[in-house]
PDB file of C-alpha atoms in Angstrom:
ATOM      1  CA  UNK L   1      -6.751   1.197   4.203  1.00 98.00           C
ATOM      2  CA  UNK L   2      -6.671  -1.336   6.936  1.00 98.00           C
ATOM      3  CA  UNK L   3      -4.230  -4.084   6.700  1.00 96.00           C
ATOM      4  CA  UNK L   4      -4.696  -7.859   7.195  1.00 95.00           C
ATOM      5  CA  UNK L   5      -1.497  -9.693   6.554  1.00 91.00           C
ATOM      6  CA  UNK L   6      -2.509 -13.891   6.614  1.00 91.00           C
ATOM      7  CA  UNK L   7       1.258 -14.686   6.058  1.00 83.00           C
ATOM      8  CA  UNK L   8       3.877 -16.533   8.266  1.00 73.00           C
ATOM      9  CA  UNK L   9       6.723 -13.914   7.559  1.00 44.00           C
ATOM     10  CA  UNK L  10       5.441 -10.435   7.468  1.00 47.00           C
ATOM     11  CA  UNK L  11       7.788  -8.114   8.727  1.00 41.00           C
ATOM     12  CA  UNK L  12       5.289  -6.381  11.331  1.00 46.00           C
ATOM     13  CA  UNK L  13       2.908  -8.519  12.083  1.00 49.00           C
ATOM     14  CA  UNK L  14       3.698 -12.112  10.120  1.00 46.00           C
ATOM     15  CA  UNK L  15       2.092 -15.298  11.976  1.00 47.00           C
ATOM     16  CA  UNK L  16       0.012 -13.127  14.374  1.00 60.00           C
ATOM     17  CA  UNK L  17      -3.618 -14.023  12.283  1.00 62.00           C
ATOM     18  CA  UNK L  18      -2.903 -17.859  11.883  1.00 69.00           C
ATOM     19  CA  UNK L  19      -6.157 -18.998  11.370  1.00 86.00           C
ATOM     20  CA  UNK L  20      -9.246 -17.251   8.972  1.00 91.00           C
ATOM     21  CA  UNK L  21     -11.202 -16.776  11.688  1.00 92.00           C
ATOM     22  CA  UNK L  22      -8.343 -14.164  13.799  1.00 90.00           C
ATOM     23  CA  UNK L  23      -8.058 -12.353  10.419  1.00 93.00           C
ATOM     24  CA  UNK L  24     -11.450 -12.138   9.587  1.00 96.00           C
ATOM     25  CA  UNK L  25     -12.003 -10.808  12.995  1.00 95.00           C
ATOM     26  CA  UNK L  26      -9.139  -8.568  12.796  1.00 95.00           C
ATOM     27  CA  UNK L  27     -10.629  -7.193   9.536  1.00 97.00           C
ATOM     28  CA  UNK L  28     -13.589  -6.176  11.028  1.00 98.00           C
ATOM     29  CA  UNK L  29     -11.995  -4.592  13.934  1.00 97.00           C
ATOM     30  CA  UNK L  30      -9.977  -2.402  11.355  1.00 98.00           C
ATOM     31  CA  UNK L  31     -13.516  -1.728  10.081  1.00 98.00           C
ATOM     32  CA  UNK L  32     -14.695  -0.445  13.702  1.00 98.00           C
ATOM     33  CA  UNK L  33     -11.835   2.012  13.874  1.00 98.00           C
ATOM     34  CA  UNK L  34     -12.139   3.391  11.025  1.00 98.00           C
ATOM     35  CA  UNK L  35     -10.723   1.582   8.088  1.00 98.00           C
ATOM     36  CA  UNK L  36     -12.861   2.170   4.745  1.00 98.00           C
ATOM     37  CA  UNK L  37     -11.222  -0.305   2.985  1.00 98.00           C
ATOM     38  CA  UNK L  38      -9.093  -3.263   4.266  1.00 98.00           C
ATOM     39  CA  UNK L  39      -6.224  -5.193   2.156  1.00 98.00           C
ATOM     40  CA  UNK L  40      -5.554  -9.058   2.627  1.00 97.00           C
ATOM     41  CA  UNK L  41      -2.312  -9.876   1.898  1.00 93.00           C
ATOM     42  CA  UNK L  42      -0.759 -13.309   1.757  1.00 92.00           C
ATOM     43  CA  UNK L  43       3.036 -13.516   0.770  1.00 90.00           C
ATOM     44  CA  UNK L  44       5.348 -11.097   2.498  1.00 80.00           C
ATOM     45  CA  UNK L  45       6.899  -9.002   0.318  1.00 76.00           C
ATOM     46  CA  UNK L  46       9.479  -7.574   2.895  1.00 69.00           C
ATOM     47  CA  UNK L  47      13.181  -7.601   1.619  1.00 68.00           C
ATOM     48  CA  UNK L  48      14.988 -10.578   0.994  1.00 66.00           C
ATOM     49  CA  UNK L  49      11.415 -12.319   1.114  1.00 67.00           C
ATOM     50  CA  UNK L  50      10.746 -15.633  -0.563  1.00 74.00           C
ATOM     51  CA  UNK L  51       7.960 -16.106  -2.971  1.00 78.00           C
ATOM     52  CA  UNK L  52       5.261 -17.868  -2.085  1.00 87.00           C
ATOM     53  CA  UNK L  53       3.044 -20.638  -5.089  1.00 91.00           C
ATOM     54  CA  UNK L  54      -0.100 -19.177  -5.935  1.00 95.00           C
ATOM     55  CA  UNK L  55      -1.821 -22.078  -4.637  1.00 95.00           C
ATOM     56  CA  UNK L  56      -0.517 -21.358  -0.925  1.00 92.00           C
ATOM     57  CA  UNK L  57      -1.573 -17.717  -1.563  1.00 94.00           C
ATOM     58  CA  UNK L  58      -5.479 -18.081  -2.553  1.00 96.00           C
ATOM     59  CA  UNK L  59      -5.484 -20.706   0.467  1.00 94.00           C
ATOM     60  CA  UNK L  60      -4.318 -18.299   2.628  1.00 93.00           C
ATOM     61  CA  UNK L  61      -5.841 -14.952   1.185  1.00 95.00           C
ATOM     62  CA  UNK L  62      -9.538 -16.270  -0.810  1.00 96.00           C
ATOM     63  CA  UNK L  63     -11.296 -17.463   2.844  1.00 96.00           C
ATOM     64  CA  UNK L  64     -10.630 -14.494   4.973  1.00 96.00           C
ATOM     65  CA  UNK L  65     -11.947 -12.126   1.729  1.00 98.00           C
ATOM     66  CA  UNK L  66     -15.247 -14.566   1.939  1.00 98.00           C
ATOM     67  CA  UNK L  67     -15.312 -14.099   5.391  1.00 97.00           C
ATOM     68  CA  UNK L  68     -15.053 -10.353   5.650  1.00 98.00           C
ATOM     69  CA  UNK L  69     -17.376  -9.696   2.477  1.00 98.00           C
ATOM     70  CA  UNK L  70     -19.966 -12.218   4.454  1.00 98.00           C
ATOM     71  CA  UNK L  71     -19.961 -10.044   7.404  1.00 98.00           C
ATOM     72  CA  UNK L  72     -18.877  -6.637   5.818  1.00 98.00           C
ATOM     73  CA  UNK L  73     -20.205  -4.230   2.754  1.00 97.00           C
ATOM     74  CA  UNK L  74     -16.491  -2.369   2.262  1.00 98.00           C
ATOM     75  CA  UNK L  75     -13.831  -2.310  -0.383  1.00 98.00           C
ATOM     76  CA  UNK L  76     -11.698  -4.685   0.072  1.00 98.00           C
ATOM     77  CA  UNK L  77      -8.330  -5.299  -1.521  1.00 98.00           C
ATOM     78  CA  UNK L  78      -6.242  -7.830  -2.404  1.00 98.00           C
ATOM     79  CA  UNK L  79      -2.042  -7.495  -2.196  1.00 97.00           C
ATOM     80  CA  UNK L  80      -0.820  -9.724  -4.571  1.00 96.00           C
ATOM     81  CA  UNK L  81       1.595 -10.051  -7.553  1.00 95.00           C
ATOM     82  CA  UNK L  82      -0.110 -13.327  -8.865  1.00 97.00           C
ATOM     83  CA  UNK L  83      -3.148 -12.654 -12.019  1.00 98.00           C
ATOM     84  CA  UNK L  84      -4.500 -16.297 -10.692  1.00 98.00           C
ATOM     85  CA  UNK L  85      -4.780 -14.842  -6.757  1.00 98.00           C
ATOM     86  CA  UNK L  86      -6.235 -11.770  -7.405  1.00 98.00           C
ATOM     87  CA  UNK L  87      -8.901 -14.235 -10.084  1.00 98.00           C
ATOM     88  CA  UNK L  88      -9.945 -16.177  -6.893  1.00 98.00           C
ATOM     89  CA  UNK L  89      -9.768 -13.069  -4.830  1.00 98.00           C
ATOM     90  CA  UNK L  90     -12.021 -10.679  -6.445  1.00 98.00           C
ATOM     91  CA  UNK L  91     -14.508 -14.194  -7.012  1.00 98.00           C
ATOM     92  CA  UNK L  92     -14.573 -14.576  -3.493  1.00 98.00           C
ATOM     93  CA  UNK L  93     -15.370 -10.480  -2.753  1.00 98.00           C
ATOM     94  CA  UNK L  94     -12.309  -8.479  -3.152  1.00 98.00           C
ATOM     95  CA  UNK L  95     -13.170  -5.394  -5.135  1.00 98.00           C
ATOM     96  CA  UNK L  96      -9.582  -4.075  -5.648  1.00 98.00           C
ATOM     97  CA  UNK L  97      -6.192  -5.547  -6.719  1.00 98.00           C
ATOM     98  CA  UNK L  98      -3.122  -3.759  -4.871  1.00 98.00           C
ATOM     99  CA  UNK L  99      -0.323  -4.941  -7.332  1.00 97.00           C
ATOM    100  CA  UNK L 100       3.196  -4.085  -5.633  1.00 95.00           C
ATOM    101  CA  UNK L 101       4.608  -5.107  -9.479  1.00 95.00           C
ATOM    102  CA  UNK L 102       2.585  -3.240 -11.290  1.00 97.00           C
ATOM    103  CA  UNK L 103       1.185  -5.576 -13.295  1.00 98.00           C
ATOM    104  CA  UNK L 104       4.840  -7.109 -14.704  1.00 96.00           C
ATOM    105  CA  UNK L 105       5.087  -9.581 -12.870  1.00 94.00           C
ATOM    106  CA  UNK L 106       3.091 -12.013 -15.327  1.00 95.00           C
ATOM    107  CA  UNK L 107       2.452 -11.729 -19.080  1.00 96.00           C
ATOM    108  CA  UNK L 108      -1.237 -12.067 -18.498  1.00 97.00           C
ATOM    109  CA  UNK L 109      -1.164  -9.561 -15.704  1.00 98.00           C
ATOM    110  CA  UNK L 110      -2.649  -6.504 -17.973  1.00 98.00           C
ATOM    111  CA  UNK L 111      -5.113  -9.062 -19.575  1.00 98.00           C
ATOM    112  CA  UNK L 112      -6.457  -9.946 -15.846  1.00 98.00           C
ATOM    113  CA  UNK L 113      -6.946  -6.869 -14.535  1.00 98.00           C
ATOM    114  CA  UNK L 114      -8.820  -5.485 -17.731  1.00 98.00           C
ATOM    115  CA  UNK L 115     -11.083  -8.898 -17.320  1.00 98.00           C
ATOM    116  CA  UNK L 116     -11.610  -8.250 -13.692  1.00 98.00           C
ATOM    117  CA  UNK L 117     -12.968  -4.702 -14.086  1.00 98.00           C
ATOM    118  CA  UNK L 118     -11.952  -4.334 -10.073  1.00 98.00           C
ATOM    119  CA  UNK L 119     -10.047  -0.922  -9.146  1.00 98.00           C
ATOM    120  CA  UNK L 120      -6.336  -1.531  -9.676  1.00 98.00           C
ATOM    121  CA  UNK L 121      -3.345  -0.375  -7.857  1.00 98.00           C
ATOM    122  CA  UNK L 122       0.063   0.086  -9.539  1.00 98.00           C
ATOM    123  CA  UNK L 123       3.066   0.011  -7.194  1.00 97.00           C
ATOM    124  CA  UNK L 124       6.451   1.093  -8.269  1.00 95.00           C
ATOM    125  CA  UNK L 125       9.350  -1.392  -7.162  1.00 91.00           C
ATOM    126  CA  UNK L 126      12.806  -1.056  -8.350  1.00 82.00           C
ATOM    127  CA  UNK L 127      13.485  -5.152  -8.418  1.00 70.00           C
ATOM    128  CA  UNK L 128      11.974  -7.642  -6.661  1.00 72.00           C
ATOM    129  CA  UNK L 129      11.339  -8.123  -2.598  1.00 67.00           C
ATOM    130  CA  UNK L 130      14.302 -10.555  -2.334  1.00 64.00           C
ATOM    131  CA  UNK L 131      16.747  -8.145  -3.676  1.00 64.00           C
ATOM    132  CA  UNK L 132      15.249  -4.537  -4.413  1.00 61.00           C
ATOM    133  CA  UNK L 133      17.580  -3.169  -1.147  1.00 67.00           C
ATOM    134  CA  UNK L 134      20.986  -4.192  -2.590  1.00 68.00           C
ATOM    135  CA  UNK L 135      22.309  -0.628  -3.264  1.00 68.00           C
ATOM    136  CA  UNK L 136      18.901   1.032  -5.271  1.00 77.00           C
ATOM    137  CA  UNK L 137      20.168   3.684  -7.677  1.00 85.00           C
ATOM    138  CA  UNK L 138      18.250   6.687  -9.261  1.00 90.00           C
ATOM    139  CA  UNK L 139      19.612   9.511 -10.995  1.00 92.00           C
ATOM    140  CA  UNK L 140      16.544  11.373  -9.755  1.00 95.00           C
ATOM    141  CA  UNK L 141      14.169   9.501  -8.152  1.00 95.00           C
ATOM    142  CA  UNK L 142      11.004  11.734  -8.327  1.00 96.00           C
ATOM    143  CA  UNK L 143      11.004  11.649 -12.075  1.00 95.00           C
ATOM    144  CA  UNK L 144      11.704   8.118 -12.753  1.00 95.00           C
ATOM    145  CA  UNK L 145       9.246   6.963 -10.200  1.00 96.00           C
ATOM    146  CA  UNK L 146       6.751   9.457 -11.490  1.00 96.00           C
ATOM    147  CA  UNK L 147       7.563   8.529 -15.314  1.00 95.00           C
ATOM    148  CA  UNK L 148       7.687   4.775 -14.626  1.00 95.00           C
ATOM    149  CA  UNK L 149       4.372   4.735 -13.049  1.00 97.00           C
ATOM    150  CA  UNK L 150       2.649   7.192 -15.765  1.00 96.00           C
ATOM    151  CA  UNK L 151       4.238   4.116 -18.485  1.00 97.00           C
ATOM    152  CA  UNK L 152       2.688   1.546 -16.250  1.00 97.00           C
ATOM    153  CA  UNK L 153      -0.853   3.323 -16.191  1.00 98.00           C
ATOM    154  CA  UNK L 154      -0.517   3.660 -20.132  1.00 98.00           C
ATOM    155  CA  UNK L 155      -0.078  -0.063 -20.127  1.00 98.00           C
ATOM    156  CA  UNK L 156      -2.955  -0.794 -18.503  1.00 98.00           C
ATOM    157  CA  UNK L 157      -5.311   1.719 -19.962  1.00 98.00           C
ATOM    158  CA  UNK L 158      -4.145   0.444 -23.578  1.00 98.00           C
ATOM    159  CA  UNK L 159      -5.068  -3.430 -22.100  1.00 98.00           C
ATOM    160  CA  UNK L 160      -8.629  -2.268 -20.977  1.00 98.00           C
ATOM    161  CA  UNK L 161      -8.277  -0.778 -17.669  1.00 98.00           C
ATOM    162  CA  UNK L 162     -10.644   1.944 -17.155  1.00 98.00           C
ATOM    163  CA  UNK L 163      -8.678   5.398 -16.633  1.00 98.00           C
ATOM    164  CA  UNK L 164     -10.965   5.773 -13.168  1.00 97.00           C
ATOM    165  CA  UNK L 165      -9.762   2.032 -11.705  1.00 98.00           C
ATOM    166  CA  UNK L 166      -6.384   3.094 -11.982  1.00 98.00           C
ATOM    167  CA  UNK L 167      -4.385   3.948  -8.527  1.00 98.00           C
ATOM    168  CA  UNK L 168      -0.554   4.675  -8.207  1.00 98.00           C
ATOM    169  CA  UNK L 169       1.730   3.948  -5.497  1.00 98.00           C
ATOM    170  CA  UNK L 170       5.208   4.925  -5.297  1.00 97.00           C
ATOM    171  CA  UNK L 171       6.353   2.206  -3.376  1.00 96.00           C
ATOM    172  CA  UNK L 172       8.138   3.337  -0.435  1.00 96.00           C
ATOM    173  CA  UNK L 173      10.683   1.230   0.618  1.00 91.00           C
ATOM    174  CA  UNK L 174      10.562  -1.081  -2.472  1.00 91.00           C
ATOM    175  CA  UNK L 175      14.078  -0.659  -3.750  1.00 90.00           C
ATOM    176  CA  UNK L 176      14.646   2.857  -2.358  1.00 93.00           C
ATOM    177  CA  UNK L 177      17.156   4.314   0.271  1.00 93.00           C
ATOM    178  CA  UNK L 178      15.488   5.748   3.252  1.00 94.00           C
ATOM    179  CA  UNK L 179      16.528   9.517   1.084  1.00 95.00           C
ATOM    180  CA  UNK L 180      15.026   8.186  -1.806  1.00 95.00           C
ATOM    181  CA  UNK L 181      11.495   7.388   0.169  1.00 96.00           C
ATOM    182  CA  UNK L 182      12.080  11.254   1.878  1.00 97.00           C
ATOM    183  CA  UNK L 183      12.307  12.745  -1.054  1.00 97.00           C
ATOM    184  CA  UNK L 184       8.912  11.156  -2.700  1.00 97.00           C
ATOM    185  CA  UNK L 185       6.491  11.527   0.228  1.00 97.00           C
ATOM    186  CA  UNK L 186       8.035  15.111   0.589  1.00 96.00           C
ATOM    187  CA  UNK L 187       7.216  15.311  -2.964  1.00 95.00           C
ATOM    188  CA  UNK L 188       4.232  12.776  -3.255  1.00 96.00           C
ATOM    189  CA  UNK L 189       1.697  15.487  -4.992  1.00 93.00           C
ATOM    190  CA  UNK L 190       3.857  15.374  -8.142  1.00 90.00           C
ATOM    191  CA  UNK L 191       2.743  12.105  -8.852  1.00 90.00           C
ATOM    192  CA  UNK L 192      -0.862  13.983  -9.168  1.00 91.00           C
ATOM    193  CA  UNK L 193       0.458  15.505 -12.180  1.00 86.00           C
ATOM    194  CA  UNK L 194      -0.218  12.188 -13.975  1.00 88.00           C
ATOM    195  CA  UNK L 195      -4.316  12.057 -12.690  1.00 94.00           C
ATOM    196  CA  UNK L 196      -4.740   9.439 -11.271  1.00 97.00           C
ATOM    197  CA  UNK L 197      -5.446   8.953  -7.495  1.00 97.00           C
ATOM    198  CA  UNK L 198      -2.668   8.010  -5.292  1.00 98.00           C
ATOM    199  CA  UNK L 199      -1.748   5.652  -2.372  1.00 98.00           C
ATOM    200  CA  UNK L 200       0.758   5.565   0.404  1.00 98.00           C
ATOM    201  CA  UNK L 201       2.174   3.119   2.078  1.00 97.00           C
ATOM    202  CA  UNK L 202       4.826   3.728   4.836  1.00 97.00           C
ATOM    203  CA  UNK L 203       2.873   2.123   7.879  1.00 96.00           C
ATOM    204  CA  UNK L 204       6.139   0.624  10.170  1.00 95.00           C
ATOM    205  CA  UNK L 205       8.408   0.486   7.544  1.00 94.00           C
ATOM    206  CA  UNK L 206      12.501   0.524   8.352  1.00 92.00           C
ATOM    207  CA  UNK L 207      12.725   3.760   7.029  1.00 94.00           C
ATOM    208  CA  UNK L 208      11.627   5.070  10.797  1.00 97.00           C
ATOM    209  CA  UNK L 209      13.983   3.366  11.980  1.00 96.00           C
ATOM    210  CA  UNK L 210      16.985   5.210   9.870  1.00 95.00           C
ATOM    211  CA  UNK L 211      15.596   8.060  11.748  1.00 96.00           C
ATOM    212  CA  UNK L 212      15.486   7.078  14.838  1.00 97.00           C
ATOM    213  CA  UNK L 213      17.897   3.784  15.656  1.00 97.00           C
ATOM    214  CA  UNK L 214      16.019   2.940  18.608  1.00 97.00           C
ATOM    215  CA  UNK L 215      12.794   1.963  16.762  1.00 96.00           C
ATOM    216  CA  UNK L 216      13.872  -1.542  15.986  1.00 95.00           C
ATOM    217  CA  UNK L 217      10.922  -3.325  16.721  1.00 93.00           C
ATOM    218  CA  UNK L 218       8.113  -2.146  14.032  1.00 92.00           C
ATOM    219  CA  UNK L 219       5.417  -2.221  16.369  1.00 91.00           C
ATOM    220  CA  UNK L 220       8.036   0.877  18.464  1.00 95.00           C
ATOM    221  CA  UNK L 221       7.446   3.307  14.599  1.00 97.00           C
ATOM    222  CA  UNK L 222       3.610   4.515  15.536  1.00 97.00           C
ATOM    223  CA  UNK L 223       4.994   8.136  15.860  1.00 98.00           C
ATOM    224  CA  UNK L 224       7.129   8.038  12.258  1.00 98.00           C
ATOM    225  CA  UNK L 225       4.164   6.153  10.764  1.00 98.00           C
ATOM    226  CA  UNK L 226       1.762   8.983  11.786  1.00 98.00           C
ATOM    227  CA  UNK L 227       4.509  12.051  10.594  1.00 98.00           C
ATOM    228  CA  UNK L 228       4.135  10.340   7.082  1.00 98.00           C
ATOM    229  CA  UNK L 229       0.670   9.322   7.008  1.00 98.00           C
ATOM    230  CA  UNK L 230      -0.025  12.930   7.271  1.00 98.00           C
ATOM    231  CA  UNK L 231       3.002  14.275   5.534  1.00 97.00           C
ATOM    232  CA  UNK L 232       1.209  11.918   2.437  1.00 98.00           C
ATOM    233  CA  UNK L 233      -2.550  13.569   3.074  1.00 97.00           C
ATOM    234  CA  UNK L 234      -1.136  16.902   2.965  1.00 96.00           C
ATOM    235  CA  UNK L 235       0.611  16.234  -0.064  1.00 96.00           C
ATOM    236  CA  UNK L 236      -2.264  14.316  -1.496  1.00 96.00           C
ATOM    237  CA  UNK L 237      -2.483  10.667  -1.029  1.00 97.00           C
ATOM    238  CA  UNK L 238      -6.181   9.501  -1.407  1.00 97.00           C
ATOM    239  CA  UNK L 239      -5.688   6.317   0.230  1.00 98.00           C
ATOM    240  CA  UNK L 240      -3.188   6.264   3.317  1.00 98.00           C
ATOM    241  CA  UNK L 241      -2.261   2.334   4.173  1.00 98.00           C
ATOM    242  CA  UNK L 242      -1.621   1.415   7.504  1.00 98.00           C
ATOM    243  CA  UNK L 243      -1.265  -1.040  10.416  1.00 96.00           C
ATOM    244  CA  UNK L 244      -2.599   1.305  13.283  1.00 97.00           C
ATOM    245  CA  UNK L 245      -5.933   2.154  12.141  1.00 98.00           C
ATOM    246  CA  UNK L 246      -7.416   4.040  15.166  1.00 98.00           C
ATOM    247  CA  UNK L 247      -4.349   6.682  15.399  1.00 98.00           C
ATOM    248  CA  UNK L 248      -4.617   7.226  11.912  1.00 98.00           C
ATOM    249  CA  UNK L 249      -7.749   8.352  11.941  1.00 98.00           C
ATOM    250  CA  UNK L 250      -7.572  10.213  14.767  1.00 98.00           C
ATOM    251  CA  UNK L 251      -4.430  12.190  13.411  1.00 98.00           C
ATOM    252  CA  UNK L 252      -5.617  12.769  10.294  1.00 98.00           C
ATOM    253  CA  UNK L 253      -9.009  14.020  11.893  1.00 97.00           C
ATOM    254  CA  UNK L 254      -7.026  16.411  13.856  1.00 97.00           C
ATOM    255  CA  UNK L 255      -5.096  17.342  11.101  1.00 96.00           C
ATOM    256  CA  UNK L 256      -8.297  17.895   9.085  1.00 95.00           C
ATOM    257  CA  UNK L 257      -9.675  20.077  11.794  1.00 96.00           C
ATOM    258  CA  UNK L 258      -6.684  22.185  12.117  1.00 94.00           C
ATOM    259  CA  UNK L 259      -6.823  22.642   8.617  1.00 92.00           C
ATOM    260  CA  UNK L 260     -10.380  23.722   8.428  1.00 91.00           C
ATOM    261  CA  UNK L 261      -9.643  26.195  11.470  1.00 93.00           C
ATOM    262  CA  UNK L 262      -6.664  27.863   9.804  1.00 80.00           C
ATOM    263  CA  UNK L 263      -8.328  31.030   8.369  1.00 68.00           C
ATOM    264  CA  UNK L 264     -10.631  31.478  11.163  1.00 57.00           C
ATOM    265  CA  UNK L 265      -7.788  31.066  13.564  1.00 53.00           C
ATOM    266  CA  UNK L 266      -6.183  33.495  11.822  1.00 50.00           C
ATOM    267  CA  UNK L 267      -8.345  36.410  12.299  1.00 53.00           C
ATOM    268  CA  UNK L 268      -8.357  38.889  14.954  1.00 55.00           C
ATOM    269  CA  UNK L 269     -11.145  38.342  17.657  1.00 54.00           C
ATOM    270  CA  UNK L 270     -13.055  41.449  19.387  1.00 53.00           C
ATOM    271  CA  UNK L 271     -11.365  44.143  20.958  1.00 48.00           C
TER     272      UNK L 271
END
C-alpha cells in the first residue's frame, strides 16, 4: 500500500503534493513501483495533530481519488476518520476505507461502512492523534490490542460488514511507547488468531528514531522502515503500508526469494 498524503502537516511528507495534479501523479508513480493499492489521506493524524472539517477533507482527498481511478484500475483507499469523507470518497472511486478509529469516531460510522459495502480497515488507537502519546499505558499490550480489535470487528460484522471486508491494524505508534509497538510487530501474527487479514503500518514512524537518535529527519528511517516491513510479512501482515514503495518491494522480493531457497539451500550439493 502506496501512500498519498494531500495534507499541509503530515509528518513525512505534509505539503509536498499541493496541488491534485502532483498527487495524482505521485499515485501513479507508487503504482509503477509496485504499489497494488494506494491510500489518499487528507488530515494528518501525527501526534498532537489538529483535526481537520470534513469539508476541507473531501476537497482535499475526493479529486485526487477521481483522478487516480480515471487513469488507474487499483484498490484504492481512503484514510479517514470522517463517515461523510469516506461517502464522497468511495463515490468518487475509492474501494477501501482505512479507519485509524475504528469506526468510533462517529455514531453513524458502523452504519456507513455497512452501506458502503467497500473493504474496511480497523485501526487500533489508544486516544486520539492530539494526545494518544501522553504517557500510553497497557497492562499487556498484545492482548488488549488483540481483544480491542476482535470487539471492534464484532461491531462491525453485527452492523452489516461482511466478515471478508474486514482488515485489522494494530496501530503502531497510535498511543503506544516505542516497546509497546516492538512488542506487537514482534508479535503481529497473534492478531491472526482473530481471522481476519492484517495491515501494518510503520513506514518512517518515530519509533526508528528511538532506535537510532540520529534518524531525525523521517525521510533518514528507510533502513528501520524496511527491518519492520519485513519483520510484519514474516509475521503475517497481508498489506504492508509504506512511503518508499520501490525498496519495499524489492526487500520483500528478496526476502521472498530467500525464503523459497531455504530448503534447497539447505541440502548438500554433489560430492
Amino acid at each position: 500500500m502506496g501512500i498519498v498524503n494531500v495534507t499541509p502537516d503530515s509528518f513525512s511528507d505534509g505539503g509536498r503534493l499541493a496541488s491534485v495534479e502532483a498527487a495524482v501523479a505521485h499515485g501513479l508513480a507508487l503504482a509503477g513501483q509496485g504499489a497494488d493499492i494506494l491510500d489518499i489521506g487528507g488530515e494528518s493524524t501525527r501526534p498532537g495533530a489538529d483535526p481537520v472539517d470534513a469539508a476541507e477533507e473531501i476537497a482535499r482527498t475526493a479529486p485526487v481519488i477521481a483522478g487516480l481511478r480515471a487513469a488507474w484500475d487499483g484498490p484504492i483507499s481512503i484514510d479517514t476518520m470522517k463517515p461523510a469523507v469516506a461517502r464522497a470518497a468511495v463515490a468518487a472511486g475509492a474501494t477501501m476505507w482505512n479507519d485509524v478509529a475504528a469506526l468510533t469516531w462517529s455514531p453513524d460510522a458502523l452504519e456507513t461502512a455497512a452501506d458502503l459495502g467497500c473493504d474496511v480497515v480497523l485501526m487500533h488507537m489508544k486516544g486520539e492523534p492530539r494526545t494518544m502519546q501522553d504517557a500510553p499505558h497497557y497492562d499487556d499490550v498484545l492482548s488488549e490490542v488483540s481483544d480491542w480489535l476482535a470487539a471492534r470487528a464484532d461491531a462491525a460484522m453485527a452492523a452489516g460488514v461482511s466478515r471478508d471486508r474486514i482488515w485489522l491494524d494494530p496501530g503502531i505508534g497510535f498511543g503506544k511507547t516505542v516497546d509497546h509497538n516492538l512488542v506487537l510487530t514482534a508479535r503481529l501474527d497473534a492478531l491472526l488468531g482473530a481471522g481476519f487479514p492484517v495491515l501494518y503500518g510503520a513506514s518512517r514512524k518515530r519509533m526508528i528514531q528511538s532506535i537510532d537518535p540520529a534518524a531525525t529527519d523521517p525521510a533518514d528511517r528507510l533502513g528501520g522502515s524496511l527491518a519492520l516491513a519485513l519483520q510484519a510479512a514474516r509475521n503475517g501482515a497481508a498489506i504492508i503500508r509504506v512511503h518508499d514503495v520501490r525498496e519495499t518491494v524489492q526487500a520483500l522480493a528478496v526476502q521472498a526469494a530467500l525464503t523459497e531457497a531455504g530448503p534447497a539451500a539447505a541440502r548438500p550439493g554433489p560430492g
